[in-house]
Coordinates of C-alpha atoms and ligand atoms in Angstrom, one line a residue:
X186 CA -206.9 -43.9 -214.2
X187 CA -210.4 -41.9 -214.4
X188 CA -212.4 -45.1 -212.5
X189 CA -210.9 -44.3 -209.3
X190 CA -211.4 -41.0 -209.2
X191 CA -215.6 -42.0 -209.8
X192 CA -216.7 -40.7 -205.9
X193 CA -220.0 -41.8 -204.6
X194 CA -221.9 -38.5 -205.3
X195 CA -224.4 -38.1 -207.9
X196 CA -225.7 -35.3 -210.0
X197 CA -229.6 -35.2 -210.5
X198 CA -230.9 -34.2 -213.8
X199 CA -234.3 -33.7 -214.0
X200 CA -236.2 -34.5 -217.4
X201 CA -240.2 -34.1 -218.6
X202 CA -240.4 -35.1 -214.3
X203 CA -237.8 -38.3 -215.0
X204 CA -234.8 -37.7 -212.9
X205 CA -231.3 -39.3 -214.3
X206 CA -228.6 -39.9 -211.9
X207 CA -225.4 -38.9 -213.2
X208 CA -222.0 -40.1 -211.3
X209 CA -219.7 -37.3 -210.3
X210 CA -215.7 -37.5 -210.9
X211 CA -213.3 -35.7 -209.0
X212 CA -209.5 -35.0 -210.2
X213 CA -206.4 -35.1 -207.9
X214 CA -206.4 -31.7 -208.1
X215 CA -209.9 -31.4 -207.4
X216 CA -211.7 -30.5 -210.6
X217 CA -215.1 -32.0 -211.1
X218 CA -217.3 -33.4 -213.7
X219 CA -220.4 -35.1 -214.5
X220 CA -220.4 -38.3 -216.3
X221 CA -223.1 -38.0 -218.9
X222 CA -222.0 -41.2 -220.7
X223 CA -225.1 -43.0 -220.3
X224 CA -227.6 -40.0 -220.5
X225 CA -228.8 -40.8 -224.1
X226 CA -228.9 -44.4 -223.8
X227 CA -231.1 -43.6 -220.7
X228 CA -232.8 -40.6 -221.3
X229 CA -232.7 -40.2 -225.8
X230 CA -230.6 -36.7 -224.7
X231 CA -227.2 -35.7 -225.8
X232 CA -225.2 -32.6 -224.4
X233 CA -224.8 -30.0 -226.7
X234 CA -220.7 -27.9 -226.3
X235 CA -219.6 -26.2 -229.8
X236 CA -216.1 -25.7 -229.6
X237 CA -216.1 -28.1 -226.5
X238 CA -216.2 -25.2 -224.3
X239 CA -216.7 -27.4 -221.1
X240 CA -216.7 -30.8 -222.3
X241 CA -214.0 -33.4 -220.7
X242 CA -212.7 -35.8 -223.4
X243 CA -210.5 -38.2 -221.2
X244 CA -208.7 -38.4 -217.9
X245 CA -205.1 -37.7 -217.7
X246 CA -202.5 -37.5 -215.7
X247 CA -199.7 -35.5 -218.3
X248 CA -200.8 -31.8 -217.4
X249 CA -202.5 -29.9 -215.1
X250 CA -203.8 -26.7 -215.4
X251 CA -206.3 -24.3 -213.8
X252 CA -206.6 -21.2 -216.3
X253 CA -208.3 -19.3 -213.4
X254 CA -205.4 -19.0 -211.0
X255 CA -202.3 -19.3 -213.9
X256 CA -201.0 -22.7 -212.8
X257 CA -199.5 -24.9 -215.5
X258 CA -197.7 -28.1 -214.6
X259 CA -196.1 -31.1 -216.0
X260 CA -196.7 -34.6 -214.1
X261 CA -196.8 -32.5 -211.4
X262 CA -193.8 -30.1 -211.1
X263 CA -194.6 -26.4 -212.1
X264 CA -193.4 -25.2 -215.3
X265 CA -191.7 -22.4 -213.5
X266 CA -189.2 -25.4 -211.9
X267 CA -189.0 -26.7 -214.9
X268 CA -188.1 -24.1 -217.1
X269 CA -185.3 -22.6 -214.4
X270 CA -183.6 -26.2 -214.0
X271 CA -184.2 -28.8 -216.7
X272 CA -182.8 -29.1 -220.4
X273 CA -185.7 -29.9 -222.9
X274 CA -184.2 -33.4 -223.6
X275 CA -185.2 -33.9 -219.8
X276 CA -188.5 -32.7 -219.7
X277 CA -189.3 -34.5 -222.7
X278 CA -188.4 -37.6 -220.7
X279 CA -190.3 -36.5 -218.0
X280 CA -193.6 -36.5 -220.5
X281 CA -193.3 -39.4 -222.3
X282 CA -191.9 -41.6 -219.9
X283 CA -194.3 -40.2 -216.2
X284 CA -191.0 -39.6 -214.0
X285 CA -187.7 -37.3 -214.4
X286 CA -185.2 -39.5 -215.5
X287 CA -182.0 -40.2 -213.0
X288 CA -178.5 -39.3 -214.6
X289 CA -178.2 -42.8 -216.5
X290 CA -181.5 -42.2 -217.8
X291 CA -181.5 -39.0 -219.3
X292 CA -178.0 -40.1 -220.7
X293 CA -179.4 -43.1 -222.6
X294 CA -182.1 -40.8 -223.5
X295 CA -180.1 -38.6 -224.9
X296 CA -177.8 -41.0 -226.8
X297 CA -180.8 -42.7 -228.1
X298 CA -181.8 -39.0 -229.4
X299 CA -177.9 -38.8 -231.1
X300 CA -178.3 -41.5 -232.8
X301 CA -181.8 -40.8 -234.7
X302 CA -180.3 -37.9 -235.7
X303 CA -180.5 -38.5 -239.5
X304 CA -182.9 -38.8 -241.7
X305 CA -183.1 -41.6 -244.4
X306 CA -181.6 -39.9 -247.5
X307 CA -184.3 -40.8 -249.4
X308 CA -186.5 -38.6 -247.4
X309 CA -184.7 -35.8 -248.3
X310 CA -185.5 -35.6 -252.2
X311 CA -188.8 -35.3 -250.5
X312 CA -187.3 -31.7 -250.0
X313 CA -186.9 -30.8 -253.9
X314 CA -191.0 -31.0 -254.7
X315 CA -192.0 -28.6 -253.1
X316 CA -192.4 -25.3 -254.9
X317 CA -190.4 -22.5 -253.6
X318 CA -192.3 -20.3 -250.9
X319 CA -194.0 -23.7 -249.7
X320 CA -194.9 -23.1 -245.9
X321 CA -192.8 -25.2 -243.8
X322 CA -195.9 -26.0 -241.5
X323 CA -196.8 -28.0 -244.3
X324 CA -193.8 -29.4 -245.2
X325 CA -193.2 -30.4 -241.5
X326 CA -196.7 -31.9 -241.4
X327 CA -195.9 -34.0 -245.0
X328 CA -192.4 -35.0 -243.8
X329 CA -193.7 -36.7 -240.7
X330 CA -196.6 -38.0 -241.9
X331 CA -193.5 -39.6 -244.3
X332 CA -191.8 -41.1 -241.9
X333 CA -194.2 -43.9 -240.9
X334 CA -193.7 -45.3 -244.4
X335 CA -189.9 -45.4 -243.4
X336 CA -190.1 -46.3 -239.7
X337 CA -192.5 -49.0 -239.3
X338 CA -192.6 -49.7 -235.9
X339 CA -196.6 -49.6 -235.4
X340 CA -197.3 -53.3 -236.7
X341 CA -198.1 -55.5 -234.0
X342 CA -198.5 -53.7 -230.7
X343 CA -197.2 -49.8 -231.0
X344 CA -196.7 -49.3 -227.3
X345 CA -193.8 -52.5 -227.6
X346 CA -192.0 -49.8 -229.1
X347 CA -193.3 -46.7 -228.3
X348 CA -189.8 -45.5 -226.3
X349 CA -187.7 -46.1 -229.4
X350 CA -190.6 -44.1 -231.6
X351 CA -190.6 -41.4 -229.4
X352 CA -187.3 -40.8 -229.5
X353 CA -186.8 -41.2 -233.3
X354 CA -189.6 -39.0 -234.0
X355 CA -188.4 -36.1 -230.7
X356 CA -184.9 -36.3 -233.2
X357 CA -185.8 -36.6 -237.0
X358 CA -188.6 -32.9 -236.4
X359 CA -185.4 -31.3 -235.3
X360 CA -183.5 -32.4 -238.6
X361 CA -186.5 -31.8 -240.6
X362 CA -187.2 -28.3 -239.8
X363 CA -183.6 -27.2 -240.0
X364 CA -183.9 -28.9 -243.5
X365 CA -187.0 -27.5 -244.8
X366 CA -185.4 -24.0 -243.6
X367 CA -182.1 -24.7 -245.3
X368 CA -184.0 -25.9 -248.5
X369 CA -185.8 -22.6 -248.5
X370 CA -182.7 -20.3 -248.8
X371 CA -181.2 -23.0 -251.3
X372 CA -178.7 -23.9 -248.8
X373 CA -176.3 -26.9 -248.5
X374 CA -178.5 -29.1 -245.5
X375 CA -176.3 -29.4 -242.0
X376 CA -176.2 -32.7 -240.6
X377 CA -176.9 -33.3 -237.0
X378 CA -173.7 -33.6 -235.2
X379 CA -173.1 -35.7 -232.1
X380 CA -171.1 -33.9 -230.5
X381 CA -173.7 -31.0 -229.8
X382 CA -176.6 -31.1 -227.2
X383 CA -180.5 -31.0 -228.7
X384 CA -180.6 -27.7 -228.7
X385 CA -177.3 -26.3 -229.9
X386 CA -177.6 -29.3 -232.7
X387 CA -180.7 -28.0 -234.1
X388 CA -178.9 -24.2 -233.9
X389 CA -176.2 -25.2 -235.9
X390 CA -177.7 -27.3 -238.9
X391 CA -180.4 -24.2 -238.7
X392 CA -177.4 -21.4 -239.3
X393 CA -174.0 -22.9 -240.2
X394 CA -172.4 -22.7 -242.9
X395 CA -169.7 -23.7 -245.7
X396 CA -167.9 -20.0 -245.3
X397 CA -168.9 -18.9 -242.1
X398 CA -169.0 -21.2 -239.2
X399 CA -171.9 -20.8 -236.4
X400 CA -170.7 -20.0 -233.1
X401 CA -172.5 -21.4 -230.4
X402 CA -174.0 -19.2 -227.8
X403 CA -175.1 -20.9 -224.5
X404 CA -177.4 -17.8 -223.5
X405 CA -179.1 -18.8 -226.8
X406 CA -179.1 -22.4 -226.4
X407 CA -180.8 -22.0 -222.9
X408 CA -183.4 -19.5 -223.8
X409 CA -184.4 -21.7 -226.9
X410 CA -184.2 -25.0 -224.1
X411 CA -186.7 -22.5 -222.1
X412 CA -189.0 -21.6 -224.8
X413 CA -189.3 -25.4 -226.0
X414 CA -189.8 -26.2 -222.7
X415 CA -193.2 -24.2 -221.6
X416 CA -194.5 -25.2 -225.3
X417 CA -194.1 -29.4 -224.3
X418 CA -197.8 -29.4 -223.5
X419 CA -200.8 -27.8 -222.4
X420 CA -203.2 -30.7 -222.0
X421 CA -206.6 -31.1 -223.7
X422 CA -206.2 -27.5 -226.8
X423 CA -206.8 -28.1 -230.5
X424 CA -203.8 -29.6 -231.8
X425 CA -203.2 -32.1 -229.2
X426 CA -206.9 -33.2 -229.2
X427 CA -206.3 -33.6 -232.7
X428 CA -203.6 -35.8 -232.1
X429 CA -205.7 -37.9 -229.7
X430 CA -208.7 -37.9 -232.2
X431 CA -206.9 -39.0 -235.5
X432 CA -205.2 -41.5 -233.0
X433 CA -208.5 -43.0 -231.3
X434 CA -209.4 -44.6 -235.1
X435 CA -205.5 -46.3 -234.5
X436 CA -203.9 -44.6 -236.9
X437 CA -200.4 -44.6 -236.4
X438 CA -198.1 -42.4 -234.2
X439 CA -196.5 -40.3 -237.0
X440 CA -199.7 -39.8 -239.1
X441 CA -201.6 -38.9 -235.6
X442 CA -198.6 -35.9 -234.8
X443 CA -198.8 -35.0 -238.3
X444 CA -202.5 -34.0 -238.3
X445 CA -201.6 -32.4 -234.8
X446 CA -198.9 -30.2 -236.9
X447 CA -201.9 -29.3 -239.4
X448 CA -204.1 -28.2 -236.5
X449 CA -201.5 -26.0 -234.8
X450 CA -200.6 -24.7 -238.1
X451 CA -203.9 -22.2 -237.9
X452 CA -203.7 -18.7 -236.9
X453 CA -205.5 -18.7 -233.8
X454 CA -203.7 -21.6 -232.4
X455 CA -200.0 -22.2 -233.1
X456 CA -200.1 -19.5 -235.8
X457 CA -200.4 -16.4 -233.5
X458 CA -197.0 -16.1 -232.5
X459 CA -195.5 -15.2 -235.9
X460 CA -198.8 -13.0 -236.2
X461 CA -197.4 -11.5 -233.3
X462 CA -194.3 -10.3 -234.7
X463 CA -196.1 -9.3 -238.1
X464 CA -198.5 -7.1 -235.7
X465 CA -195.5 -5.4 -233.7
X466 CA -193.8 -4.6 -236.7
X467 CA -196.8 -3.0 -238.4
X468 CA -197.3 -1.0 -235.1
X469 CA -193.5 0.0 -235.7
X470 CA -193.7 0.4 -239.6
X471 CA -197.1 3.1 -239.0
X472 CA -195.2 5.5 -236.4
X473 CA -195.7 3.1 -233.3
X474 CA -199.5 4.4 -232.0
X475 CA -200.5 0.9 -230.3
X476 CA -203.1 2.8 -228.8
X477 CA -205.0 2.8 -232.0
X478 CA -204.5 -1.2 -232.3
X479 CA -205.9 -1.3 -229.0
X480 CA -208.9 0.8 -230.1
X481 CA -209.6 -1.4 -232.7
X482 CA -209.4 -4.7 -231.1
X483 CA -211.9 -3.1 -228.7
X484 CA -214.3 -1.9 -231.8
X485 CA -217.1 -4.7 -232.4
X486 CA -217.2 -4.3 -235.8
X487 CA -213.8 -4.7 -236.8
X488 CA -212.6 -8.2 -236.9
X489 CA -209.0 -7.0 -235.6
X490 CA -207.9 -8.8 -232.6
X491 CA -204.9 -8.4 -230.4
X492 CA -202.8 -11.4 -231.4
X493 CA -201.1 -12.8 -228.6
X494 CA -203.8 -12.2 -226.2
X495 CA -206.7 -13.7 -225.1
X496 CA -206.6 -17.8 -224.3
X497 CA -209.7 -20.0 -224.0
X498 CA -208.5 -21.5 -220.6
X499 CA -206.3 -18.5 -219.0
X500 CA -208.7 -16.2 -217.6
X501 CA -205.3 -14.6 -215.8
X502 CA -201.8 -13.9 -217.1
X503 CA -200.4 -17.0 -218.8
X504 CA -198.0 -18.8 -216.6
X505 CA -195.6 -19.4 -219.4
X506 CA -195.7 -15.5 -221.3
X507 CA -194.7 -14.4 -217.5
X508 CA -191.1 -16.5 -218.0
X509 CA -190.9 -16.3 -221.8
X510 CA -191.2 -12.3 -220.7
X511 CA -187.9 -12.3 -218.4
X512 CA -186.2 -14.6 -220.7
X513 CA -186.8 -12.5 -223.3
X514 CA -185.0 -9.3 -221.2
X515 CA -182.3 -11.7 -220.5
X516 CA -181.4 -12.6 -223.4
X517 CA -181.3 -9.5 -225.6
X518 CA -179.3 -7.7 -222.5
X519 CA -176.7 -10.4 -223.2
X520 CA -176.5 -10.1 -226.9
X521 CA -176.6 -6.7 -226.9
X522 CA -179.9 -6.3 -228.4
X523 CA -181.7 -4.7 -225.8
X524 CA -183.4 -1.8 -227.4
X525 CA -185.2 -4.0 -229.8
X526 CA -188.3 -1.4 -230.5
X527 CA -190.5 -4.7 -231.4
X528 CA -190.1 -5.7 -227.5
X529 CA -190.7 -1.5 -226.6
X530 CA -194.0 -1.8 -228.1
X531 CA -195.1 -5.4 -227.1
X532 CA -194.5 -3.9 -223.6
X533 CA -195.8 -0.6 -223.8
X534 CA -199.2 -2.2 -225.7
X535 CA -199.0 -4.7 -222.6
X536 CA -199.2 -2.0 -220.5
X537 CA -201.8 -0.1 -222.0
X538 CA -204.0 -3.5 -222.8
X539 CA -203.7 -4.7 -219.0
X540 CA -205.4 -1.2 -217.6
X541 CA -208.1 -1.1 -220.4
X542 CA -211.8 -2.1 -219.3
X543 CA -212.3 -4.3 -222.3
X544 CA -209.3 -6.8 -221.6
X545 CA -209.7 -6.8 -217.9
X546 CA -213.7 -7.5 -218.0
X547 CA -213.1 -10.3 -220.5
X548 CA -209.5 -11.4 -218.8
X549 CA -207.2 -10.9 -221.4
X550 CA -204.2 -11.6 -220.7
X551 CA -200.7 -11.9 -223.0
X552 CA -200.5 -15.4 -223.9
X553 CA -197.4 -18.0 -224.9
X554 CA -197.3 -16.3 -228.3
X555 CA -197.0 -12.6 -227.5
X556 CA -193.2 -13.1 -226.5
X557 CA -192.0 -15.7 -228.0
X558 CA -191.4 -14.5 -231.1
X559 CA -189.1 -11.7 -230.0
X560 CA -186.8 -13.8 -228.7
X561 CA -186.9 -16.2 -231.9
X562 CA -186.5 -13.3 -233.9
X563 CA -183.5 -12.5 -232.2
X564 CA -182.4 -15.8 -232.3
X565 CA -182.2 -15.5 -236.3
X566 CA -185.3 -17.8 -236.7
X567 CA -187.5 -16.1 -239.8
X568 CA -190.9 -15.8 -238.7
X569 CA -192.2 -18.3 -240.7
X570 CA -190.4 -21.1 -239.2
X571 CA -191.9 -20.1 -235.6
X572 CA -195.0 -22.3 -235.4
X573 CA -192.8 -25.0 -236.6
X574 CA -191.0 -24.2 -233.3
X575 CA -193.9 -24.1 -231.4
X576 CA -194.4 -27.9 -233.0
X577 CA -191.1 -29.1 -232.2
X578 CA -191.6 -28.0 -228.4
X579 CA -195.2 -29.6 -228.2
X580 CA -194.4 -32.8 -229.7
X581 CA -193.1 -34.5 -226.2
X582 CA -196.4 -33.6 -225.3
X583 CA -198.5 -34.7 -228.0
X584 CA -196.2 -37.8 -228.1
X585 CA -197.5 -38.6 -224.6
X586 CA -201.4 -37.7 -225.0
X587 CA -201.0 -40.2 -227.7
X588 CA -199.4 -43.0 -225.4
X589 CA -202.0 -42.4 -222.9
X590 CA -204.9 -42.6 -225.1
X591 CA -203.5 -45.8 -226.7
X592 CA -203.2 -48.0 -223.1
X593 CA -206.4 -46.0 -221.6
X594 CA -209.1 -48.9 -220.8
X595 CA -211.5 -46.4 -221.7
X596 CA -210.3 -45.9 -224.8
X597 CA -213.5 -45.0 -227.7
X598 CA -212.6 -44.1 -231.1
X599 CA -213.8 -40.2 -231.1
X600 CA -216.8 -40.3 -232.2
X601 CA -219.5 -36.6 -231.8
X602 CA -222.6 -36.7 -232.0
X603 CA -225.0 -33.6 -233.4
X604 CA -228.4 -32.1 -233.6
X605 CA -229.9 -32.2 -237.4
X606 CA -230.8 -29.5 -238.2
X607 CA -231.6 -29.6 -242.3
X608 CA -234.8 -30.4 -244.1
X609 CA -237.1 -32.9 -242.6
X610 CA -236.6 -36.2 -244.8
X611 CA -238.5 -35.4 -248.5
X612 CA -239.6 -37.3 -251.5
X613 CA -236.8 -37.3 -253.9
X614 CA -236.9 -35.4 -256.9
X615 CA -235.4 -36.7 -260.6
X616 CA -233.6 -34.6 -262.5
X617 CA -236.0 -34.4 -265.5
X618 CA -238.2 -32.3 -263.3
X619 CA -236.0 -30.2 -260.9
X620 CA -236.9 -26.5 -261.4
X621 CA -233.8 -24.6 -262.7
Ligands
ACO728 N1 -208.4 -9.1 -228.9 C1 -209.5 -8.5 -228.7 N2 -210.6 -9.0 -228.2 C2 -210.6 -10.3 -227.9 C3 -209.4 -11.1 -228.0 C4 -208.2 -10.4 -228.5 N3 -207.1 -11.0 -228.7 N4 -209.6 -12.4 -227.6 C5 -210.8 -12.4 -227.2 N5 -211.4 -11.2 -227.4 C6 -212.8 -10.9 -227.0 C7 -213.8 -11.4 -228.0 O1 -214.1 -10.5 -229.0 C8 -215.0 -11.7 -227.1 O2 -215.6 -10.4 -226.8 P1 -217.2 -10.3 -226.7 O3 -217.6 -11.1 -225.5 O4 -217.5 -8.8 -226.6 O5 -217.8 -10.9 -228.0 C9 -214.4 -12.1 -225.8 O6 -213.1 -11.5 -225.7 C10 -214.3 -13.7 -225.7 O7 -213.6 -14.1 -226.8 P2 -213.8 -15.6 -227.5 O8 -213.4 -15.5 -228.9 O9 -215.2 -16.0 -227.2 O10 -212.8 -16.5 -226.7 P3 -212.3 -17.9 -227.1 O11 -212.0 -18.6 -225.8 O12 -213.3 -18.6 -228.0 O13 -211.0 -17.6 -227.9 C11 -208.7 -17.1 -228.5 C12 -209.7 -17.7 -227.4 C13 -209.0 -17.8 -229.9 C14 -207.3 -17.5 -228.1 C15 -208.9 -15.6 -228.6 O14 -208.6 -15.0 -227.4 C16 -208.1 -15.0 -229.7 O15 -208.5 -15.0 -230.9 N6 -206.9 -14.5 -229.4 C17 -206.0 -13.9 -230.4 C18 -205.3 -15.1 -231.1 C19 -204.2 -15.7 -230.2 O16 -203.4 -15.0 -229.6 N7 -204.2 -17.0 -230.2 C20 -203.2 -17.8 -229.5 C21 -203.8 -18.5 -228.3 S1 -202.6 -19.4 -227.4 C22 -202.3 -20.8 -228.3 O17 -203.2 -21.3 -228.9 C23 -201.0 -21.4 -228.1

């Protein structure tokens, strides 16, 4: 954990002529920080960071990433290897649990996933208050906060149980996003079946039905294992701090993901890939002139941005939109879909955005978001289930941030601090003579 990686070195901080003497950390991967955890106690300073910009909130050793150069792995694999030779079931293993499971592993895994299929049925009258139109981000984030009061396997020691947890809570999102999407349309709700894997499962209580059956397509079931897969976790962003933060006051496992759900939820977070799609078709609805989107996103005085581009850590092309890209190609050549005009255009304004002064002096780059949604889209998903996608691939992830900050010795509840900056303290003032 983060004490051993504590080297000898110290940063000097100089002060009105005091000097503090600040230990420096060092990461397996070699990033380095200063521990400022006793400045205020020695010195009366805090650090200030809005937006945490360059502020370390834990040690961990789920994901690494180095925005700079594109890399993004998972306990130490490269997302690349994972997304060409695992199933999501396995990689989920892989986050919660540290290794890749064995075969008799990742077959109890998966059996233990089969049978948490279902939801308790009184859950799903949960379903039938909500008003029509009701976004299923916060339907999602209301049905697993739910669940704790169903599952109660946090009394006593949460981490006794935490592989049983993970696993009911990795299977029920699946059931409950297929539901909340069936529930919109007014459809009969499709069961989870055991004789399908986690993907295909989740495809077929999305999209089958009483009068027409749903065909399974393995092209579709591995570009949807791929997509899941790149979105298991991306270590320290908003949602899955989140997670950690609601969880650091030990609040329970379900109510901790929930509030993660809520944070992704927000447009420029989880949110941008369906503002993707609503961007690309605008471009195609107006006569297809990206160029003038690009113009605007450039123009300082119009709040327009370029969704889908642009990431607070990736100062180079996103790791992940790279293979979301090809499996994108992939999988539209092999349903026949290839001349999508939605994917023409996110390429074409690719194009034109990666030779334009403004994005390469600021490194913009396409992110996770500016793809995906073309290949849910053809999948059949509506584009208002796709952050819930986003949610059901990044819970693994969040799953294990939370497991980690539960059992870390240096465990705080997240607690900020601030600088005042509102009137000085003043004589109070009684109604009777407060100046209208
Ligand atoms: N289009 C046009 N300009 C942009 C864009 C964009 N998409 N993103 C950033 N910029 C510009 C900003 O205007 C700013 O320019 P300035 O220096 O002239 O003022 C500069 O680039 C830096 O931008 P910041 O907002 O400071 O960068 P920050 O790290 O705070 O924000 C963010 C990152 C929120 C992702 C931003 O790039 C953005 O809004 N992108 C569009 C939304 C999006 O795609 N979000 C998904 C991110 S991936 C995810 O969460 C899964």
């Amino acid at each position: 954990m983060l004490h051993n990686f504590v080297t000898d070195k110290k940063a000097e901080l100089k002060i009105d002529g005091k000097t503090y003497y600040l230990p420096i950390i060092v990461g397996s991967e070699g990033e380095k920080a200063v521990d400022i955890r006793t400045l205020r106690t020695e010195s009366g300073y805090i650090t200030m960071d809005s937006g945490y910009m360059n502020t370390g909130s834990c040690g961990s050793e789920i994901t690494y990433l180095d925005g700079e150069k594109g890399i993004l792995n998972y306990r130490g694999y490269t997302i690349k290897d994972l997304a060409d030779n695992c199933t999501f079931v396995e990689v989920a293993y892989l986050l919660v649990h540290g290794s890749l499971p064995t075969r008799t592993e990742l077959d109890e895994f998966g059996s233990l996933l089969t049978s948490f299929g279902m939801i308790h049925e009184d859950l799903i009258h949960f379903f039938d208050h909500f008003p029509p139109n009701s976004s299923p981000m916060s339907i999602l984030s209301s049905m697993v906060n739910s669940l704790s009061n169903f599952y109660a396997e946090m009394k006593g020691d949460p981490l006794e149980n935490i592989d049983k947890m993970a696993a009911r809570l990795i299977s029920k999102i699946r059931t409950i996003a297929a539901f909340s999407y069936r529930k919109s349309l007014g459809q009969p709700l499709v069961y989870p079946n055991h004789d399908y894997s986690y993907c295909a499962n989740f495809l077929n209580m999305m999209f089958d039905s009483p009068v027409k059956p749903y065909e399974i397509n393995e092209e579709i079931v591995s570009a949807l294992n791929k997509l899941l897969i790149l979105h298991a976790d991306h270590e320290q962003n908003c949602s899955t701090s989140t997670v950690r933060l609601v969880g650091s006051a030990r609040v329970n496992l379900y109510a901790s993901i929930s509030a993660g759900i809520s944070a992704l939820w927000g447009p420029l977070h989880g949110g941008a890939n369906e503002a993707v799609i609503h961007m690309l078709n605008d471009i195609y609805k107006t006569g297809g002139n990206f160029k003038k989107y690009v113009e605007r996103a450039k123009n300082p005085t119009d709040p327009f941005r370029l969704v889908g581009f642009g990431h607070r850590v990736y100062k180079n092309y996103d790791p992940r939109a790279q293979i979301i890209k090809e499996a994108c190609d992939k999988m539209l050549k092999s349903l026949g879909m290839s001349d999508d005009p939605l994917l023409d255009i996110a390429k074409e304004l690719e194009d034109v955005a990666l030779r334009d002064d403004y994005f390469i002096e600021r490194n913009l780059y396409p992110n996770v978001d500016f793809y995906s949604g073309i290949i849910y889209r053809a999948i059949g998903i509506p584009s208002n289930m796709f952050t819930v996608m986003f949610a059901l691939g990044r819970l693994p992830g969040w799953i294990a941030q939370w497991k980690e900050m539960w059992d870390d010795p240096n465990w705080r509840i997240g607690r900020p601090r601030q600088i005042y900056v509102g009137p000085k303290q003043r004589p109070f003032i009684p109604i009777e003579v407060r100046k209208e």
